[in-house]
Every structure is written in C-alpha cells, then in structure tokens.
Coordinates of N, CA and C in Angstrom, one line a residue:
M1 N -2.1 -1.4 24.3 CA -2.8 -0.5 23.4 C -3.5 -1.2 22.3
K2 N -4.7 -0.8 21.9 CA -5.5 -1.5 20.9 C -4.8 -1.5 19.6
I3 N -4.1 -0.4 19.2 CA -3.4 -0.4 17.9 C -2.3 -1.4 17.9
D4 N -1.6 -1.6 19.0 CA -0.5 -2.6 19.1 C -1.1 -4.0 18.9
K5 N -2.3 -4.3 19.4 CA -2.9 -5.6 19.3 C -3.4 -5.8 17.8
L6 N -3.8 -4.7 17.2 CA -4.2 -4.8 15.8 C -3.0 -5.1 14.9
K7 N -1.9 -4.4 15.2 CA -0.6 -4.7 14.5 C -0.2 -6.2 14.7
E8 N -0.2 -6.6 15.9 CA 0.2 -8.0 16.2 C -0.6 -9.0 15.4
H9 N -1.9 -8.8 15.4 CA -2.8 -9.7 14.7 C -2.5 -9.7 13.2
V10 N -2.4 -8.5 12.6 CA -2.1 -8.4 11.1 C -0.8 -9.1 10.8
I11 N 0.2 -8.9 11.6 CA 1.5 -9.5 11.4 C 1.4 -11.0 11.5
K12 N 0.7 -11.5 12.4 CA 0.5 -13.0 12.5 C -0.2 -13.5 11.2
C13 N -1.2 -12.8 10.8 CA -1.9 -13.2 9.5 C -1.0 -13.1 8.3
A14 N -0.2 -12.1 8.2 CA 0.6 -11.8 7.1 C 1.8 -12.7 7.0
T15 N 2.2 -13.4 8.1 CA 3.3 -14.3 8.1 C 2.9 -15.7 8.0
D16 N 1.6 -15.9 7.8 CA 1.0 -17.3 7.5 C 1.5 -17.7 6.1
K17 N 2.1 -18.9 6.1 CA 2.7 -19.3 4.8 C 1.8 -19.5 3.7
N18 N 0.5 -19.5 4.0 CA -0.5 -19.6 2.9 C -0.7 -18.3 2.2
F19 N -0.2 -17.2 2.8 CA -0.3 -15.9 2.1 C 0.9 -15.8 1.2
I20 N 0.6 -15.4 -0.1 CA 1.6 -15.5 -1.1 C 2.8 -14.6 -0.8
H21 N 2.6 -13.5 -0.1 CA 3.7 -12.6 0.2 C 4.3 -12.7 1.6
S22 N 4.0 -13.8 2.2 CA 4.3 -14.0 3.7 C 5.8 -13.8 4.0
D23 N 6.7 -14.1 3.0 CA 8.1 -14.1 3.3 C 8.6 -12.6 3.5
W24 N 7.9 -11.7 2.9 CA 8.5 -10.3 2.9 C 7.5 -9.2 3.2
F25 N 6.2 -9.4 3.3 CA 5.2 -8.4 3.3 C 5.3 -7.4 4.5
I26 N 5.7 -7.9 5.7 CA 5.8 -7.1 6.8 C 7.0 -6.1 6.7
E27 N 8.1 -6.7 6.6 CA 9.4 -5.9 6.7 C 9.5 -5.0 5.4
S28 N 9.2 -5.6 4.3 CA 9.4 -4.8 3.0 C 8.2 -4.0 2.5
H29 N 7.1 -4.1 3.3 CA 6.0 -3.2 2.9 C 5.3 -2.5 4.1
L30 N 4.7 -3.3 4.9 CA 3.8 -2.7 5.9 C 4.6 -1.8 6.9
E31 N 5.8 -2.3 7.3 CA 6.6 -1.5 8.2 C 7.1 -0.2 7.6
I32 N 7.4 -0.2 6.3 CA 7.8 1.0 5.6 C 6.6 1.9 5.5
V33 N 5.4 1.4 5.2 CA 4.2 2.2 5.2 C 4.0 2.9 6.5
E34 N 4.2 2.1 7.6 CA 4.0 2.7 8.9 C 5.0 3.8 9.2
K35 N 6.2 3.7 8.8 CA 7.2 4.7 9.0 C 6.9 6.0 8.2
L36 N 6.5 5.8 6.9 CA 6.2 6.9 6.1 C 4.9 7.6 6.7
C37 N 4.0 6.9 7.1 CA 2.8 7.5 7.7 C 3.1 8.3 8.9
N38 N 4.0 7.8 9.8 CA 4.3 8.6 11.0 C 5.1 9.9 10.6
E39 N 5.9 9.8 9.6 CA 6.6 11.0 9.2 C 5.6 12.0 8.6
L40 N 4.7 11.5 7.8 CA 3.7 12.4 7.2 C 2.8 13.0 8.3
C41 N 2.5 12.3 9.3 CA 1.7 12.8 10.4 C 2.4 13.9 11.2
D42 N 3.7 13.8 11.2 CA 4.5 14.9 11.8 C 4.4 16.2 11.0
F43 N 4.2 16.0 9.7 CA 4.1 17.2 8.8 C 2.7 17.7 8.8
Y44 N 1.7 16.7 8.7 CA 0.3 17.1 8.7 C -0.3 16.9 10.1
E45 N 0.0 17.8 11.0 CA -0.4 17.7 12.4 C -1.9 17.6 12.6
E46 N -2.7 18.0 11.6 CA -4.2 18.0 11.7 C -4.7 16.6 11.6
A47 N -3.9 15.7 11.0 CA -4.3 14.3 10.8 C -4.5 13.6 12.2
D48 N -5.5 12.7 12.2 CA -5.7 11.9 13.4 C -4.7 10.7 13.3
R49 N -3.6 10.8 14.1 CA -2.6 9.8 14.0 C -3.1 8.4 14.4
D50 N -4.0 8.2 15.3 CA -4.5 6.9 15.7 C -5.2 6.3 14.5
V51 N -6.1 7.1 13.8 CA -6.8 6.6 12.6 C -5.8 6.2 11.5
V52 N -4.8 7.0 11.3 CA -3.8 6.7 10.3 C -3.1 5.4 10.6
N53 N -2.8 5.2 11.9 CA -2.1 3.9 12.2 C -3.0 2.7 12.1
I54 N -4.3 2.9 12.4 CA -5.2 1.8 12.1 C -5.2 1.5 10.6
L55 N -5.2 2.5 9.8 CA -5.3 2.3 8.3 C -4.0 1.6 7.8
V56 N -2.9 1.9 8.5 CA -1.6 1.2 8.1 C -1.8 -0.3 8.1
W57 N -2.4 -0.8 9.2 CA -2.5 -2.2 9.5 C -3.8 -2.8 8.9
L58 N -4.7 -1.9 8.5 CA -6.0 -2.4 7.9 C -6.1 -2.4 6.4
H59 N -5.3 -1.5 5.8 CA -5.5 -1.2 4.3 C -5.2 -2.4 3.5
D60 N -4.4 -3.3 3.9 CA -4.1 -4.6 3.1 C -4.6 -5.8 3.8
Y61 N -5.4 -5.6 4.8 CA -5.9 -6.8 5.6 C -6.7 -7.8 4.7
G62 N -7.5 -7.2 3.8 CA -8.3 -8.1 2.9 C -7.4 -8.9 2.0
K63 N -6.4 -8.3 1.5 CA -5.5 -9.0 0.6 C -4.8 -10.1 1.4
I64 N -4.4 -9.8 2.6 CA -3.7 -10.8 3.5 C -4.7 -12.0 3.7
L65 N -6.0 -11.7 4.0 CA -6.9 -12.8 4.2 C -7.3 -13.6 2.9
A66 N -7.2 -12.9 1.8 CA -7.5 -13.5 0.5 C -6.4 -14.5 0.1
K67 N -5.2 -14.3 0.6 CA -4.1 -15.2 0.5 C -3.3 -15.2 -0.8
N68 N -4.0 -15.2 -2.0 CA -3.3 -15.3 -3.2 C -4.0 -14.5 -4.3
Y69 N -3.3 -14.4 -5.5 CA -3.7 -13.6 -6.6 C -5.1 -14.0 -7.1
E70 N -5.4 -15.3 -7.0 CA -6.7 -15.8 -7.5 C -7.8 -15.2 -6.7
N71 N -7.6 -14.9 -5.4 CA -8.7 -14.5 -4.6 C -8.6 -13.0 -4.2
F72 N -7.6 -12.3 -4.8 CA -7.4 -10.9 -4.5 C -8.6 -10.0 -4.9
H73 N -9.4 -10.5 -5.8 CA -10.6 -9.7 -6.2 C -11.6 -9.6 -5.1
K74 N -11.5 -10.5 -4.1 CA -12.3 -10.5 -2.9 C -11.8 -9.6 -1.8
S75 N -10.6 -9.0 -2.0 CA -9.9 -8.4 -0.9 C -10.6 -7.1 -0.3
D76 N -11.1 -6.3 -1.2 CA -11.8 -5.1 -0.7 C -12.9 -5.4 0.2
A77 N -13.8 -6.4 -0.2 CA -14.9 -6.8 0.6 C -14.4 -7.4 2.0
L78 N -13.4 -8.2 1.9 CA -12.8 -8.8 3.1 C -12.3 -7.7 4.1
A79 N -11.6 -6.7 3.5 CA -11.1 -5.6 4.3 C -12.2 -4.9 5.1
I80 N -13.3 -4.8 4.5 CA -14.5 -4.1 5.1 C -15.1 -4.9 6.2
S81 N -15.6 -6.1 5.7 CA -16.3 -7.0 6.7 C -15.4 -7.5 7.8
K82 N -14.3 -8.1 7.5 CA -13.4 -8.7 8.5 C -12.7 -7.6 9.3
G83 N -12.4 -6.5 8.6 CA -11.8 -5.4 9.3 C -12.6 -4.8 10.4
R84 N -13.9 -4.7 10.1 CA -14.9 -4.2 11.1 C -15.0 -5.2 12.2
E85 N -15.1 -6.5 11.9 CA -15.1 -7.5 13.0 C -13.9 -7.4 13.9
L86 N -12.7 -7.3 13.2 CA -11.5 -7.3 14.0 C -11.4 -6.1 14.9
L87 N -11.8 -4.9 14.4 CA -11.7 -3.7 15.3 C -12.7 -3.8 16.4
E88 N -13.9 -4.4 16.1 CA -14.9 -4.6 17.2 C -14.3 -5.6 18.3
D89 N -13.7 -6.7 17.8 CA -13.1 -7.6 18.7 C -12.0 -7.0 19.6
L90 N -11.3 -6.1 19.0 CA -10.2 -5.5 19.8 C -10.7 -4.3 20.7
G91 N -12.0 -4.0 20.6 CA -12.5 -3.0 21.6 C -12.4 -1.6 21.2
F92 N -12.2 -1.3 19.9 CA -12.2 0.1 19.4 C -13.6 0.6 19.5
S93 N -13.8 1.9 19.7 CA -15.1 2.6 19.8 C -15.8 2.5 18.5
K94 N -17.1 2.6 18.5 CA -17.9 2.6 17.3 C -17.5 3.8 16.3
D95 N -17.3 4.9 16.9 CA -16.9 6.1 16.1 C -15.6 5.8 15.3
I96 N -14.6 5.3 16.0 CA -13.3 5.0 15.4 C -13.4 3.9 14.3
I97 N -14.2 2.9 14.7 CA -14.4 1.8 13.7 C -15.1 2.4 12.4
D98 N -16.2 3.2 12.6 CA -16.9 3.7 11.5 C -16.0 4.5 10.6
I99 N -15.2 5.4 11.2 CA -14.4 6.3 10.4 C -13.3 5.5 9.7
S100 N -12.7 4.6 10.4 CA -11.6 3.8 9.8 C -12.1 2.9 8.7
I101 N -13.2 2.3 8.8 CA -13.8 1.5 7.7 C -14.2 2.4 6.5
K102 N -14.8 3.5 6.8 CA -15.1 4.5 5.8 C -13.8 4.9 5.0
Y103 N -12.8 5.1 5.7 CA -11.5 5.5 5.0 C -10.9 4.4 4.3
V104 N -11.0 3.2 4.8 CA -10.5 2.0 4.0 C -11.3 1.9 2.7
E105 N -12.6 2.1 2.7 CA -13.4 2.1 1.5 C -13.0 3.2 0.6
L106 N -12.8 4.4 1.0 CA -12.3 5.5 0.2 C -11.0 5.1 -0.5
N107 N -10.1 4.6 0.3 CA -8.8 4.3 -0.2 C -8.9 3.2 -1.3
D108 N -9.8 2.3 -1.1 CA -10.0 1.2 -2.1 C -10.6 1.7 -3.4
K109 N -11.2 2.9 -3.4 CA -11.8 3.5 -4.6 C -10.9 4.4 -5.4
K110 N -9.6 4.2 -5.3 CA -8.6 5.1 -5.9 C -8.8 5.2 -7.4
M111 N -9.3 4.2 -8.1 CA -9.5 4.2 -9.5 C -10.8 4.8 -9.9
E112 N -11.7 5.1 -8.9 CA -13.0 5.6 -9.2 C -13.2 7.1 -8.8
I113 N -12.4 7.5 -7.7 CA -12.6 8.8 -7.2 C -11.2 9.5 -7.2
D114 N -11.2 10.8 -7.1 CA -10.0 11.6 -7.0 C -9.6 11.7 -5.5
L115 N -8.6 11.0 -5.1 CA -8.2 11.0 -3.7 C -7.6 12.4 -3.3
N116 N -7.4 13.3 -4.2 CA -7.0 14.6 -3.8 C -8.1 15.3 -3.0
Q117 N -9.3 14.8 -3.1 CA -10.4 15.4 -2.4 C -10.8 14.7 -1.1
A118 N -10.0 13.6 -0.8 CA -10.2 12.8 0.3 C -9.8 13.5 1.6
P119 N -10.2 13.0 2.8 CA -9.7 13.5 4.1 C -8.2 13.2 4.2
I120 N -7.5 14.0 5.0 CA -6.1 14.0 5.1 C -5.6 12.6 5.5
E121 N -6.3 11.9 6.3 CA -5.9 10.5 6.7 C -5.8 9.6 5.6
V122 N -6.8 9.7 4.6 CA -6.8 8.9 3.4 C -5.6 9.3 2.5
K123 N -5.4 10.6 2.4 CA -4.3 11.0 1.5 C -3.0 10.5 2.1
I124 N -2.8 10.4 3.4 CA -1.6 9.9 4.0 C -1.4 8.5 3.7
I125 N -2.4 7.6 4.0 CA -2.3 6.2 3.8 C -2.1 5.8 2.3
S126 N -2.8 6.5 1.5 CA -2.7 6.2 0.0 C -1.3 6.6 -0.5
S127 N -0.9 7.8 -0.1 CA 0.4 8.2 -0.6 C 1.6 7.4 0.0
A128 N 1.5 7.1 1.3 CA 2.5 6.2 1.9 C 2.5 4.8 1.4
D129 N 1.4 4.3 1.1 CA 1.3 2.9 0.6 C 1.9 2.9 -0.8
A130 N 1.6 3.8 -1.6 CA 2.2 3.8 -3.0 C 3.7 4.1 -2.9
A131 N 4.1 5.1 -2.1 CA 5.5 5.5 -2.0 C 6.4 4.3 -1.5
A132 N 5.8 3.5 -0.6 CA 6.5 2.3 0.0 C 6.9 1.4 -1.1
H133 N 6.2 1.3 -2.2 CA 6.5 0.5 -3.3 C 7.8 0.9 -4.0
F134 N 8.2 2.1 -3.9 CA 9.4 2.6 -4.5 C 10.6 2.6 -3.6
I135 N 10.4 2.0 -2.4 CA 11.5 1.8 -1.4 C 11.8 0.3 -1.3
G136 N 13.1 0.0 -1.3 CA 13.4 -1.4 -1.1 C 13.1 -2.2 -2.3
P137 N 12.9 -3.5 -2.1 CA 12.8 -4.5 -3.2 C 11.4 -4.8 -3.7
F138 N 10.4 -3.9 -3.4 CA 9.0 -4.2 -3.7 C 8.8 -4.8 -5.2
F139 N 9.3 -4.0 -6.1 CA 9.0 -4.4 -7.5 C 9.8 -5.7 -7.9
S140 N 11.0 -5.9 -7.3 CA 11.7 -7.1 -7.5 C 11.0 -8.3 -6.9
L141 N 10.4 -8.1 -5.7 CA 9.7 -9.1 -5.0 C 8.4 -9.6 -5.8
Y142 N 7.8 -8.6 -6.5 CA 6.7 -9.0 -7.4 C 7.2 -10.0 -8.4
I143 N 8.3 -9.8 -9.0 CA 8.9 -10.7 -10.0 C 9.2 -12.0 -9.3
Y144 N 9.7 -12.0 -8.1 CA 10.0 -13.2 -7.3 C 8.8 -14.0 -7.1
D145 N 7.7 -13.4 -6.7 CA 6.4 -14.1 -6.5 C 5.7 -14.5 -7.7
N146 N 6.1 -14.1 -8.9 CA 5.5 -14.4 -10.2 C 6.5 -14.9 -11.2
S147 N 7.3 -15.8 -10.7 CA 8.4 -16.3 -11.6 C 7.9 -17.1 -12.8
D148 N 6.6 -17.5 -12.8 CA 6.0 -18.2 -13.9 C 5.7 -17.3 -15.1
K149 N 5.8 -16.0 -14.9 CA 5.5 -15.1 -16.0 C 6.7 -14.8 -16.8
S150 N 6.5 -14.3 -18.0 CA 7.6 -13.9 -18.8 C 8.2 -12.6 -18.4
I151 N 9.4 -12.3 -18.7 CA 10.0 -11.0 -18.4 C 9.2 -9.9 -18.9
E152 N 8.7 -10.0 -20.1 CA 7.9 -8.9 -20.7 C 6.6 -8.7 -19.9
E153 N 6.0 -9.8 -19.5 CA 4.7 -9.6 -18.7 C 5.0 -9.0 -17.3
L154 N 6.1 -9.4 -16.7 CA 6.5 -8.9 -15.4 C 6.8 -7.4 -15.5
C155 N 7.6 -7.0 -16.5 CA 7.9 -5.6 -16.7 C 6.7 -4.7 -17.0
E156 N 5.8 -5.2 -17.9 CA 4.6 -4.5 -18.2 C 3.7 -4.3 -16.9
S157 N 3.6 -5.4 -16.1 CA 2.8 -5.3 -14.9 C 3.4 -4.3 -13.9
N158 N 4.7 -4.3 -13.8 CA 5.3 -3.4 -12.9 C 5.2 -1.9 -13.3
I159 N 5.3 -1.7 -14.6 CA 5.1 -0.4 -15.2 C 3.6 0.1 -14.9
K160 N 2.7 -0.7 -15.1 CA 1.3 -0.4 -14.8 C 1.1 -0.1 -13.3
K161 N 1.7 -0.9 -12.5 CA 1.6 -0.7 -11.0 C 2.2 0.6 -10.6
A162 N 3.4 0.9 -11.2 CA 4.1 2.2 -10.8 C 3.2 3.4 -11.3
Q163 N 2.7 3.3 -12.5 CA 1.9 4.4 -13.0 C 0.6 4.6 -12.2
K164 N -0.1 3.5 -11.8 CA -1.3 3.6 -11.0 C -0.9 4.3 -9.6
D165 N 0.2 3.8 -9.0 CA 0.7 4.4 -7.8 C 0.9 5.9 -7.9
W166 N 1.6 6.3 -9.0 CA 2.0 7.7 -9.2 C 0.8 8.6 -9.6
N167 N -0.1 8.1 -10.4 CA -1.2 8.9 -11.0 C -2.5 8.9 -10.1
R168 N -2.7 7.8 -9.3 CA -3.9 7.7 -8.6 C -3.8 7.7 -7.1
K169 N -2.6 7.2 -6.6 CA -2.5 7.0 -5.1 C -1.6 8.1 -4.4
I170 N -0.5 8.5 -5.1 CA 0.3 9.5 -4.4 C -0.3 10.9 -4.7
V171 N -0.9 11.5 -3.7 CA -1.6 12.7 -3.8 C -1.1 13.9 -3.0
L172 N -0.1 13.5 -2.1 CA 0.5 14.6 -1.3 C 1.7 15.2 -2.0
P173 N 1.8 16.5 -2.2 CA 2.8 17.1 -3.0 C 4.2 16.8 -2.5
E174 N 4.4 16.7 -1.2 CA 5.7 16.4 -0.6 C 6.2 15.0 -1.1
V175 N 5.3 14.1 -1.1 CA 5.6 12.7 -1.5 C 5.9 12.7 -3.0
K176 N 5.1 13.4 -3.8 CA 5.4 13.5 -5.3 C 6.8 14.0 -5.5
E177 N 7.1 15.1 -4.8 CA 8.5 15.7 -5.0 C 9.6 14.8 -4.6
R178 N 9.4 14.1 -3.5 CA 10.5 13.3 -2.9 C 10.7 12.0 -3.7
F179 N 9.6 11.5 -4.4 CA 9.7 10.2 -5.0 C 9.7 10.2 -6.5
K180 N 9.8 11.4 -7.1 CA 9.7 11.6 -8.6 C 10.9 10.8 -9.2
E181 N 12.1 10.9 -8.8 CA 13.2 10.3 -9.4 C 13.1 8.7 -9.2
R182 N 12.6 8.3 -8.1 CA 12.4 6.8 -7.9 C 11.4 6.3 -8.9
Y183 N 10.3 7.0 -9.1 CA 9.3 6.6 -10.1 C 9.8 6.6 -11.5
E184 N 10.6 7.6 -11.9 CA 11.1 7.6 -13.2 C 12.2 6.5 -13.4
W185 N 12.9 6.2 -12.3 CA 13.9 5.1 -12.4 C 13.2 3.7 -12.6
I186 N 12.1 3.5 -12.0 CA 11.3 2.2 -12.1 C 10.8 2.1 -13.6
L187 N 10.3 3.2 -14.1 CA 9.7 3.2 -15.5 C 10.9 2.9 -16.5
E188 N 12.0 3.5 -16.3 CA 13.1 3.3 -17.2 C 13.7 1.9 -17.0
G189 N 13.8 1.4 -15.8 CA 14.3 0.1 -15.6 C 13.4 -1.0 -16.1
M190 N 12.1 -0.8 -16.2 CA 11.2 -1.8 -16.6 C 10.8 -1.7 -18.1
S191 N 11.3 -0.6 -18.7 CA 10.9 -0.4 -20.1 C 11.9 -1.0 -21.1
S192 N 11.4 -1.3 -22.2 CA 12.3 -1.8 -23.3 C 12.9 -0.5 -24.0
L193 N 14.1 -0.2 -23.6 CA 14.6 1.1 -24.2 C 15.2 0.8 -25.6
N194 N 14.9 1.7 -26.4 CA 15.4 1.6 -27.8 C 16.3 2.9 -28.1
G195 N 17.2 2.7 -29.0 CA 18.0 3.8 -29.5 C 19.2 4.0 -28.6
K196 N 19.6 5.2 -28.3 CA 20.8 5.5 -27.6 C 20.7 5.2 -26.1
Y197 N 21.7 4.6 -25.5 CA 21.6 4.3 -24.0 C 22.5 5.3 -23.2
F198 N 23.5 5.8 -23.9 CA 24.5 6.7 -23.1 C 24.2 8.2 -23.4
L199 N 24.0 8.5 -24.6 CA 23.7 9.9 -25.0 C 22.2 10.0 -25.5
K200 N 21.5 10.9 -24.9 CA 20.1 11.0 -25.3 C 19.9 12.3 -26.2

C-alpha cells in the first residue's frame, strides 16, 4: 500500500542520526499522532482517512529533511516541494497529491489563519499533532535536545509551545475537552510559581 511505503520512507529519514530528534521522533511523536488521527477519524467519519494518514507522515517531513533548528525555517518549503516529489515517486494520484499538499500548506499557516475554518482533515492533523505534544515525554525531550539553554529559557520556550498548540492548533472540541488538564499541568509545571504552593 502506498501509505505504508510513505510511512516507511519517513521513518527511515526520521531515524537518520543527522536529524536532531532522531532518537525519539517516531515513537514519541509521529506514532502518537497516527493513533490520535485514527481515533479522530472514527469519530469524524466524513474525513478522508487516507488523506489524514498521508498528512500524519507528511506534516513534519520538511522538519525531518531540514535536520536541525538552524534549518527549521526552511521546513515548510521543504514539506511542500519534497513532499510533492515523494508522493509522485510513490505513485499517488494527482488529485490525492494536490489535496494533501494543499492541506499541508494550510496546516503550516496555523499562525496566519483560523484553522477552525479549515477542512476536517486539516483540523484532525492539526489537533492530533498538538495533542501529541501533551502525551508522553515530548516537552522533556525538548529540554533534552536543548541542554545548552538555561532552565528559564527552556521553560519559557515550552510555555510558548504549549500556548501555541492550545490556542492555534487544537481546534476540535473533543480534543480541547480531553486535553485541558494536560495543558494546564504543562503551564503550571513550566511556570515560576510564586506565593502559596499548597493552598491557593
């Protein structure tokens, strides 16, 4: 199946030791995104499951190819150009390629547009991608990959990441409801708390 070959290719690229997150990105992020997307497709039956699964393995493809933080600014363009080439090489139809690349572009514009107005497939990948950050060790792994930064810098960066995920990327109400406590826990854990710690 073409999607299986897409998955195999992305896994191979993401485990390349030149990619900064190679030690953990598949198991601790992409496979979680995949599981969340499949659960959400069970709920949103109108979604095109094949397109959603393509988005699972394509949405971070540019970042994987960019390899490191210094080059991540190129990742959106890489996801579009190299993502299209990859889908063509794997034999996907032009219609599937066009819609998948269009949806990757929409997903990448989360800071410019309101994803509440996006097609359901984009809402699913965006919400699942963000929710996956609140599962497992994602925020701790950011600290692991950036051990040269101060604790204050790391905490501030994680707070900003969590807020962007919550405010811009999680747009499905079921995901908001399910992950609210996890979001609040991350904010509390990364914040410099002042005053009372036991009684509020």
